[in-house]
């Protein structure tokens, strides 16, 4: 599996670039720390003891492999819809996949603490979980807007022993949480490791998180072939930073018959600047938080305000692998609005008995739309990246349920 994972990954060049995207950070102290991190990462993923421990935890703690489920009721719309059930992982999302790897790596490097940002709280919960399991301190930075929206996950992080740092600067959402976490990391750089929550940021984070998430695609490809006798026609995932999507896409990269479809948040409409977060669809090339990518910009090149009903998707940038996939024509990036997201959330809940995360509901929304365009012989595989426990109170209020 280790050699297969390395072979199938989209790998950066020696400067940490994927085409024109990605790159290394220029800040001297951070550059030195990230060089240490990169060397450690490349060492441990070839170490049999590390791989063995990670596989043991994936199987006995996370609960892998996660199953593929045929959503037969949703499939009555046209094409057959299948779900890769990452929502069934321990902690309720795909985030635990890279958090286990990151905390194991931090221990190998002799660090005492992991520091991170979180938007929807799933990365924060997963990192706090892994830190509790492996005996490290954990500090999570989270925007005040997201703290209010994602109260269940805030409670989980506190119960798990993490130090929660509210971030009120700017919009008080994910971008500001990243800024705050990086600043805290600089003050504790010798004793801590920054454990980023997606395939964003400077090298080696995009490569590292993609590696730990690639288990999703490798499982899915093998399962789908065994259970369905072939490959899906499209693999689909929501895209904010892009970790769950690149985790799914990697294993299908060489299968030209399989379309790779990322679904971005169109929020309240693509024609409303500041009220969506469709980064690849509407963004421009530039540098944000230490790496090059497409991001939503103001006229002066600063990051623009963004919005999504899903806290985990409201980031103005996106992972460099996704930007590269767009550039070379291998990835297709669609959008779903807040309204479509809520409709898909209810459809999956009421027709299949599965309550999805609002992030994942964007991918479901596209799949429902796409299924109606295709006949029943076509097969769509959706990465259901997380469950919706964290979103229930927010959705109830949004829809004014009695």
GROMACS .gro file of C-alpha atoms in nm:
model
  402
    1UNK     CA    1   0.000   0.000   0.000
    2UNK     CA    2   0.280   0.244   0.082
    3UNK     CA    3   0.439   0.224  -0.263
    4UNK     CA    4   0.097   0.237  -0.429
    5UNK     CA    5   0.009   0.552  -0.237
    6UNK     CA    6   0.336   0.722  -0.330
    7UNK     CA    7   0.300   0.625  -0.695
    8UNK     CA    8  -0.056   0.755  -0.734
    9UNK     CA    9  -0.012   1.089  -0.558
   10UNK     CA   10   0.016   1.414  -0.749
   11UNK     CA   11   0.367   1.498  -0.632
   12UNK     CA   12   0.522   1.846  -0.612
   13UNK     CA   13   0.851   1.945  -0.775
   14UNK     CA   14   1.162   2.020  -0.571
   15UNK     CA   15   1.030   2.368  -0.490
   16UNK     CA   16   0.700   2.236  -0.356
   17UNK     CA   17   0.504   2.339  -0.666
   18UNK     CA   18   0.224   2.162  -0.849
   19UNK     CA   19   0.259   2.332  -1.186
   20UNK     CA   20   0.249   2.704  -1.097
   21UNK     CA   21   0.073   2.643  -0.763
   22UNK     CA   22   0.202   2.569  -0.415
   23UNK     CA   23   0.559   2.655  -0.318
   24UNK     CA   24   0.764   2.710  -0.005
   25UNK     CA   25   0.727   2.982   0.255
   26UNK     CA   26   0.985   3.262   0.271
   27UNK     CA   27   0.967   3.338   0.645
   28UNK     CA   28   1.309   3.222   0.779
   29UNK     CA   29   1.194   3.063   1.106
   30UNK     CA   30   0.895   2.895   0.944
   31UNK     CA   31   1.103   2.780   0.649
   32UNK     CA   32   1.348   2.603   0.880
   33UNK     CA   33   1.069   2.440   1.082
   34UNK     CA   34   0.885   2.325   0.770
   35UNK     CA   35   1.206   2.182   0.623
   36UNK     CA   36   1.242   1.973   0.939
   37UNK     CA   37   0.878   1.868   0.907
   38UNK     CA   38   0.922   1.774   0.541
   39UNK     CA   39   1.233   1.566   0.609
   40UNK     CA   40   1.054   1.390   0.894
   41UNK     CA   41   0.748   1.321   0.680
   42UNK     CA   42   0.948   1.171   0.393
   43UNK     CA   43   1.139   0.957   0.641
   44UNK     CA   44   0.846   0.816   0.837
   45UNK     CA   45   0.630   0.721   0.538
   46UNK     CA   46   0.904   0.475   0.441
   47UNK     CA   47   0.942   0.343   0.796
   48UNK     CA   48   0.778   0.003   0.851
   49UNK     CA   49   0.712   0.066   1.221
   50UNK     CA   50   0.536   0.396   1.153
   51UNK     CA   51   0.326   0.247   0.874
   52UNK     CA   52   0.238  -0.052   1.090
   53UNK     CA   53   0.125   0.171   1.378
   54UNK     CA   54  -0.078   0.391   1.145
   55UNK     CA   55  -0.250   0.091   0.986
   56UNK     CA   56  -0.328  -0.054   1.330
   57UNK     CA   57  -0.494   0.269   1.439
   58UNK     CA   58  -0.679   0.306   1.109
   59UNK     CA   59  -0.832  -0.038   1.154
   60UNK     CA   60  -0.891  -0.061   1.530
   61UNK     CA   61  -0.943   0.303   1.626
   62UNK     CA   62  -1.073   0.491   1.321
   63UNK     CA   63  -1.276   0.194   1.199
   64UNK     CA   64  -1.139   0.163   0.846
   65UNK     CA   65  -1.221   0.062   0.584
   66UNK     CA   66  -1.528   0.282   0.558
   67UNK     CA   67  -1.797   0.117   0.341
   68UNK     CA   68  -1.948   0.219   0.008
   69UNK     CA   69  -2.326   0.246   0.022
   70UNK     CA   70  -2.561   0.236  -0.278
   71UNK     CA   71  -2.820   0.509  -0.220
   72UNK     CA   72  -3.101   0.334  -0.405
   73UNK     CA   73  -3.377   0.582  -0.326
   74UNK     CA   74  -3.172   0.883  -0.436
   75UNK     CA   75  -3.075   0.684  -0.745
   76UNK     CA   76  -3.436   0.680  -0.868
   77UNK     CA   77  -3.360   1.024  -1.012
   78UNK     CA   78  -3.146   0.874  -1.289
   79UNK     CA   79  -2.781   0.774  -1.248
   80UNK     CA   80  -2.685   0.543  -0.963
   81UNK     CA   81  -2.550   0.729  -0.659
   82UNK     CA   82  -2.298   0.563  -0.427
   83UNK     CA   83  -2.157   0.710  -0.106
   84UNK     CA   84  -1.810   0.654   0.039
   85UNK     CA   85  -1.907   0.664   0.407
   86UNK     CA   86  -1.631   0.871   0.568
   87UNK     CA   87  -1.904   0.996   0.805
   88UNK     CA   88  -1.880   0.659   0.980
   89UNK     CA   89  -1.519   0.712   1.087
   90UNK     CA   90  -1.444   0.775   1.455
   91UNK     CA   91  -1.506   1.150   1.513
   92UNK     CA   92  -1.750   1.157   1.221
   93UNK     CA   93  -1.545   1.276   0.923
   94UNK     CA   94  -1.244   1.219   0.699
   95UNK     CA   95  -1.030   1.455   0.909
   96UNK     CA   96  -0.919   1.177   1.145
   97UNK     CA   97  -0.724   1.021   0.853
   98UNK     CA   98  -0.460   1.292   0.842
   99UNK     CA   99  -0.480   1.383   1.210
  100UNK     CA  100  -0.364   1.037   1.317
  101UNK     CA  101  -0.071   1.070   1.074
  102UNK     CA  102   0.015   1.424   1.181
  103UNK     CA  103   0.016   1.349   1.553
  104UNK     CA  104   0.222   1.032   1.503
  105UNK     CA  105   0.468   1.245   1.305
  106UNK     CA  106   0.476   1.513   1.577
  107UNK     CA  107   0.568   1.246   1.833
  108UNK     CA  108   0.844   1.111   1.606
  109UNK     CA  109   0.985   1.464   1.582
  110UNK     CA  110   0.984   1.498   1.961
  111UNK     CA  111   0.718   1.768   1.975
  112UNK     CA  112   0.504   1.813   2.285
  113UNK     CA  113   0.213   1.998   2.128
  114UNK     CA  114   0.010   2.028   1.809
  115UNK     CA  115  -0.145   2.358   1.701
  116UNK     CA  116  -0.410   2.398   1.432
  117UNK     CA  117  -0.697   2.596   1.286
  118UNK     CA  118  -1.048   2.467   1.233
  119UNK     CA  119  -1.357   2.591   1.050
  120UNK     CA  120  -1.646   2.350   1.095
  121UNK     CA  121  -1.464   2.201   1.393
  122UNK     CA  122  -1.414   1.854   1.243
  123UNK     CA  123  -1.039   1.901   1.207
  124UNK     CA  124  -1.023   2.042   1.557
  125UNK     CA  125  -1.214   1.748   1.702
  126UNK     CA  126  -1.006   1.495   1.508
  127UNK     CA  127  -0.676   1.655   1.609
  128UNK     CA  128  -0.783   1.682   1.973
  129UNK     CA  129  -0.884   1.316   1.958
  130UNK     CA  130  -0.552   1.204   1.812
  131UNK     CA  131  -0.360   1.421   2.060
  132UNK     CA  132  -0.552   1.271   2.354
  133UNK     CA  133  -0.486   0.921   2.222
  134UNK     CA  134  -0.114   0.976   2.172
  135UNK     CA  135  -0.041   1.199   2.472
  136UNK     CA  136   0.026   1.542   2.318
  137UNK     CA  137  -0.110   1.883   2.410
  138UNK     CA  138  -0.349   2.038   2.157
  139UNK     CA  139  -0.433   2.402   2.080
  140UNK     CA  140  -0.712   2.486   1.834
  141UNK     CA  141  -0.782   2.830   1.685
  142UNK     CA  142  -1.139   2.886   1.565
  143UNK     CA  143  -1.326   3.190   1.438
  144UNK     CA  144  -1.597   3.328   1.665
  145UNK     CA  145  -1.856   3.299   1.387
  146UNK     CA  146  -1.780   2.930   1.349
  147UNK     CA  147  -1.777   2.876   1.725
  148UNK     CA  148  -2.135   3.003   1.736
  149UNK     CA  149  -2.242   2.784   1.442
  150UNK     CA  150  -2.063   2.465   1.544
  151UNK     CA  151  -2.130   2.446   1.918
  152UNK     CA  152  -2.137   2.062   1.939
  153UNK     CA  153  -1.784   2.038   1.801
  154UNK     CA  154  -1.664   2.316   2.032
  155UNK     CA  155  -1.792   2.111   2.327
  156UNK     CA  156  -1.618   1.799   2.199
  157UNK     CA  157  -1.283   1.975   2.168
  158UNK     CA  158  -1.308   2.102   2.525
  159UNK     CA  159  -1.404   1.760   2.661
  160UNK     CA  160  -1.107   1.606   2.476
  161UNK     CA  161  -0.874   1.846   2.657
  162UNK     CA  162  -0.786   2.086   2.376
  163UNK     CA  163  -0.721   2.453   2.443
  164UNK     CA  164  -0.969   2.648   2.228
  165UNK     CA  165  -0.858   2.994   2.112
  166UNK     CA  166  -1.147   3.211   1.981
  167UNK     CA  167  -1.048   3.435   1.689
  168UNK     CA  168  -1.248   3.757   1.647
  169UNK     CA  169  -1.025   3.940   1.395
  170UNK     CA  170  -1.163   4.017   1.048
  171UNK     CA  171  -1.459   3.803   0.951
  172UNK     CA  172  -1.398   3.569   1.244
  173UNK     CA  173  -1.395   3.257   1.026
  174UNK     CA  174  -1.148   3.006   0.882
  175UNK     CA  175  -0.893   3.237   0.718
  176UNK     CA  176  -0.850   3.436   1.039
  177UNK     CA  177  -0.821   3.112   1.238
  178UNK     CA  178  -0.532   3.005   1.011
  179UNK     CA  179  -0.356   3.340   1.062
  180UNK     CA  180  -0.398   3.317   1.438
  181UNK     CA  181  -0.277   2.957   1.457
  182UNK     CA  182   0.036   3.034   1.251
  183UNK     CA  183   0.117   3.329   1.480
  184UNK     CA  184   0.085   3.108   1.787
  185UNK     CA  185   0.300   2.843   1.625
  186UNK     CA  186   0.580   3.094   1.566
  187UNK     CA  187   0.590   3.161   1.940
  188UNK     CA  188   0.619   2.788   2.022
  189UNK     CA  189   0.805   2.666   1.716
  190UNK     CA  190   1.065   2.451   1.893
  191UNK     CA  191   0.824   2.250   2.106
  192UNK     CA  192   0.518   2.230   1.878
  193UNK     CA  193   0.406   2.128   1.530
  194UNK     CA  194   0.150   2.307   1.316
  195UNK     CA  195  -0.096   2.041   1.203
  196UNK     CA  196  -0.283   2.198   0.913
  197UNK     CA  197  -0.635   2.076   0.838
  198UNK     CA  198  -0.640   2.060   0.457
  199UNK     CA  199  -0.424   2.044   0.144
  200UNK     CA  200  -0.346   2.415   0.170
  201UNK     CA  201  -0.050   2.615   0.296
  202UNK     CA  202   0.317   2.601   0.200
  203UNK     CA  203   0.510   2.280   0.137
  204UNK     CA  204   0.504   2.014   0.271
  205UNK     CA  205   0.141   2.043   0.389
  206UNK     CA  206  -0.040   1.983   0.057
  207UNK     CA  207   0.165   1.671  -0.016
  208UNK     CA  208   0.153   1.547   0.343
  209UNK     CA  209  -0.222   1.582   0.399
  210UNK     CA  210  -0.294   1.436   0.054
  211UNK     CA  211  -0.081   1.132   0.140
  212UNK     CA  212  -0.268   1.064   0.464
  213UNK     CA  213  -0.606   1.118   0.294
  214UNK     CA  214  -0.526   0.900  -0.008
  215UNK     CA  215  -0.646   0.595   0.183
  216UNK     CA  216  -1.000   0.712   0.098
  217UNK     CA  217  -0.945   0.678  -0.277
  218UNK     CA  218  -0.747   0.355  -0.256
  219UNK     CA  219  -1.019   0.190  -0.049
  220UNK     CA  220  -1.294   0.328  -0.272
  221UNK     CA  221  -1.135   0.216  -0.598
  222UNK     CA  222  -1.079  -0.140  -0.476
  223UNK     CA  223  -1.425  -0.161  -0.314
  224UNK     CA  224  -1.609  -0.026  -0.617
  225UNK     CA  225  -1.438  -0.262  -0.858
  226UNK     CA  226  -1.501  -0.560  -0.631
  227UNK     CA  227  -1.862  -0.475  -0.550
  228UNK     CA  228  -1.978  -0.318  -0.878
  229UNK     CA  229  -1.756  -0.491  -1.133
  230UNK     CA  230  -1.591  -0.178  -1.267
  231UNK     CA  231  -1.512   0.185  -1.201
  232UNK     CA  232  -1.755   0.475  -1.139
  233UNK     CA  233  -1.818   0.725  -1.416
  234UNK     CA  234  -1.762   1.021  -1.184
  235UNK     CA  235  -1.607   1.062  -0.839
  236UNK     CA  236  -1.741   1.366  -0.657
  237UNK     CA  237  -1.642   1.556  -0.343
  238UNK     CA  238  -1.693   1.897  -0.188
  239UNK     CA  239  -1.400   2.139  -0.209
  240UNK     CA  240  -1.307   2.408   0.042
  241UNK     CA  241  -0.937   2.359   0.102
  242UNK     CA  242  -0.976   2.027  -0.076
  243UNK     CA  243  -0.849   1.746   0.148
  244UNK     CA  244  -1.140   1.502   0.119
  245UNK     CA  245  -1.158   1.558  -0.257
  246UNK     CA  246  -0.788   1.504  -0.325
  247UNK     CA  247  -0.798   1.200  -0.097
  248UNK     CA  248  -1.064   1.048  -0.321
  249UNK     CA  249  -0.925   1.170  -0.654
  250UNK     CA  250  -0.566   1.045  -0.615
  251UNK     CA  251  -0.642   0.677  -0.669
  252UNK     CA  252  -0.843   0.750  -0.986
  253UNK     CA  253  -0.593   0.991  -1.140
  254UNK     CA  254  -0.480   0.754  -1.415
  255UNK     CA  255  -0.833   0.629  -1.493
  256UNK     CA  256  -0.920   0.863  -1.778
  257UNK     CA  257  -1.273   0.720  -1.800
  258UNK     CA  258  -1.345   0.850  -1.449
  259UNK     CA  259  -1.431   1.221  -1.419
  260UNK     CA  260  -1.294   1.396  -1.110
  261UNK     CA  261  -1.553   1.649  -0.992
  262UNK     CA  262  -1.503   1.898  -0.709
  263UNK     CA  263  -1.802   2.093  -0.582
  264UNK     CA  264  -1.742   2.443  -0.448
  265UNK     CA  265  -1.979   2.656  -0.236
  266UNK     CA  266  -2.173   2.906  -0.446
  267UNK     CA  267  -2.327   3.043  -0.126
  268UNK     CA  268  -2.596   3.297  -0.204
  269UNK     CA  269  -2.491   3.319  -0.569
  270UNK     CA  270  -2.179   3.349  -0.786
  271UNK     CA  271  -2.295   3.694  -0.888
  272UNK     CA  272  -2.268   3.819  -0.528
  273UNK     CA  273  -1.905   3.895  -0.431
  274UNK     CA  274  -1.840   3.821  -0.066
  275UNK     CA  275  -2.141   3.589  -0.045
  276UNK     CA  276  -1.984   3.275  -0.194
  277UNK     CA  277  -1.656   3.082  -0.165
  278UNK     CA  278  -1.621   2.939  -0.517
  279UNK     CA  279  -1.246   2.980  -0.527
  280UNK     CA  280  -1.150   2.787  -0.838
  281UNK     CA  281  -1.459   2.900  -1.026
  282UNK     CA  282  -1.417   3.273  -0.960
  283UNK     CA  283  -1.069   3.317  -0.813
  284UNK     CA  284  -0.747   3.459  -0.957
  285UNK     CA  285  -0.389   3.338  -0.927
  286UNK     CA  286  -0.182   3.477  -0.642
  287UNK     CA  287  -0.018   3.406  -0.307
  288UNK     CA  288  -0.216   3.358   0.011
  289UNK     CA  289  -0.083   3.247   0.351
  290UNK     CA  290   0.249   3.129   0.210
  291UNK     CA  291   0.145   2.944  -0.108
  292UNK     CA  292   0.031   3.013  -0.464
  293UNK     CA  293  -0.318   2.918  -0.573
  294UNK     CA  294  -0.638   3.055  -0.717
  295UNK     CA  295  -0.807   3.264  -0.451
  296UNK     CA  296  -1.088   3.516  -0.425
  297UNK     CA  297  -0.936   3.864  -0.432
  298UNK     CA  298  -1.024   4.225  -0.380
  299UNK     CA  299  -0.904   4.475  -0.641
  300UNK     CA  300  -0.581   4.529  -0.446
  301UNK     CA  301  -0.503   4.156  -0.438
  302UNK     CA  302  -0.595   4.101  -0.073
  303UNK     CA  303  -0.818   3.802   0.009
  304UNK     CA  304  -1.184   3.884  -0.044
  305UNK     CA  305  -1.463   3.817   0.200
  306UNK     CA  306  -1.621   3.474   0.154
  307UNK     CA  307  -1.937   3.300   0.265
  308UNK     CA  308  -2.074   2.949   0.278
  309UNK     CA  309  -2.347   2.792   0.485
  310UNK     CA  310  -2.083   2.526   0.557
  311UNK     CA  311  -1.812   2.657   0.791
  312UNK     CA  312  -1.555   2.410   0.658
  313UNK     CA  313  -1.580   2.555   0.306
  314UNK     CA  314  -1.562   2.931   0.368
  315UNK     CA  315  -1.195   2.978   0.284
  316UNK     CA  316  -1.080   3.221   0.009
  317UNK     CA  317  -0.805   2.991  -0.123
  318UNK     CA  318  -0.782   2.625  -0.229
  319UNK     CA  319  -0.524   2.348  -0.239
  320UNK     CA  320  -0.259   2.373  -0.513
  321UNK     CA  321  -0.327   2.021  -0.639
  322UNK     CA  322  -0.682   2.123  -0.728
  323UNK     CA  323  -0.561   2.436  -0.905
  324UNK     CA  324  -0.319   2.219  -1.105
  325UNK     CA  325  -0.592   1.968  -1.192
  326UNK     CA  326  -0.802   2.253  -1.327
  327UNK     CA  327  -0.508   2.389  -1.529
  328UNK     CA  328  -0.434   2.055  -1.696
  329UNK     CA  329  -0.803   1.976  -1.754
  330UNK     CA  330  -0.810   1.663  -1.538
  331UNK     CA  331  -1.041   1.803  -1.269
  332UNK     CA  332  -1.382   1.960  -1.323
  333UNK     CA  333  -1.510   2.207  -1.066
  334UNK     CA  334  -1.881   2.269  -1.021
  335UNK     CA  335  -2.076   2.464  -0.759
  336UNK     CA  336  -2.379   2.430  -0.532
  337UNK     CA  337  -2.562   2.712  -0.357
  338UNK     CA  338  -2.665   2.729   0.008
  339UNK     CA  339  -3.022   2.655  -0.099
  340UNK     CA  340  -2.918   2.349  -0.301
  341UNK     CA  341  -2.705   2.234  -0.010
  342UNK     CA  342  -2.996   2.249   0.235
  343UNK     CA  343  -3.221   2.069  -0.011
  344UNK     CA  344  -2.965   1.789  -0.051
  345UNK     CA  345  -2.916   1.776   0.327
  346UNK     CA  346  -3.288   1.705   0.368
  347UNK     CA  347  -3.308   1.466   0.073
  348UNK     CA  348  -3.031   1.242   0.204
  349UNK     CA  349  -3.169   1.260   0.557
  350UNK     CA  350  -3.530   1.180   0.464
  351UNK     CA  351  -3.480   0.941   0.173
  352UNK     CA  352  -3.181   0.740   0.298
  353UNK     CA  353  -3.176   0.807   0.674
  354UNK     CA  354  -2.827   0.961   0.660
  355UNK     CA  355  -2.775   1.312   0.800
  356UNK     CA  356  -2.472   1.461   0.621
  357UNK     CA  357  -2.243   1.746   0.714
  358UNK     CA  358  -2.335   2.065   0.531
  359UNK     CA  359  -1.993   2.049   0.362
  360UNK     CA  360  -2.069   1.702   0.224
  361UNK     CA  361  -2.421   1.807   0.126
  362UNK     CA  362  -2.267   2.029  -0.144
  363UNK     CA  363  -2.131   1.717  -0.315
  364UNK     CA  364  -2.466   1.542  -0.271
  365UNK     CA  365  -2.642   1.844  -0.425
  366UNK     CA  366  -2.429   1.821  -0.738
  367UNK     CA  367  -2.478   1.442  -0.754
  368UNK     CA  368  -2.858   1.482  -0.742
  369UNK     CA  369  -2.844   1.743  -1.016
  370UNK     CA  370  -2.608   1.533  -1.227
  371UNK     CA  371  -2.803   1.210  -1.174
  372UNK     CA  372  -3.110   1.367  -1.330
  373UNK     CA  373  -2.906   1.443  -1.645
  374UNK     CA  374  -2.786   1.084  -1.690
  375UNK     CA  375  -2.948   0.744  -1.739
  376UNK     CA  376  -2.954   0.466  -1.482
  377UNK     CA  377  -2.649   0.291  -1.630
  378UNK     CA  378  -2.417   0.567  -1.511
  379UNK     CA  379  -2.257   0.550  -1.165
  380UNK     CA  380  -2.161   0.843  -0.943
  381UNK     CA  381  -1.943   0.794  -0.636
  382UNK     CA  382  -1.974   1.072  -0.375
  383UNK     CA  383  -1.732   1.112  -0.087
  384UNK     CA  384  -1.964   1.166   0.208
  385UNK     CA  385  -1.689   1.338   0.402
  386UNK     CA  386  -1.870   1.393   0.731
  387UNK     CA  387  -2.187   1.349   0.933
  388UNK     CA  388  -2.422   1.628   1.023
  389UNK     CA  389  -2.450   1.608   1.403
  390UNK     CA  390  -2.260   1.936   1.429
  391UNK     CA  391  -2.504   2.112   1.194
  392UNK     CA  392  -2.840   1.997   1.328
  393UNK     CA  393  -2.919   2.296   1.550
  394UNK     CA  394  -2.807   2.542   1.283
  395UNK     CA  395  -3.019   2.372   1.014
  396UNK     CA  396  -3.324   2.358   1.241
  397UNK     CA  397  -3.295   2.732   1.297
  398UNK     CA  398  -3.227   2.804   0.931
  399UNK     CA  399  -3.532   2.614   0.810
  400UNK     CA  400  -3.757   2.734   1.093
  401UNK     CA  401  -3.869   2.386   1.190
  402UNK     CA  402  -4.148   2.384   1.447
   0.00000   0.00000   0.00000
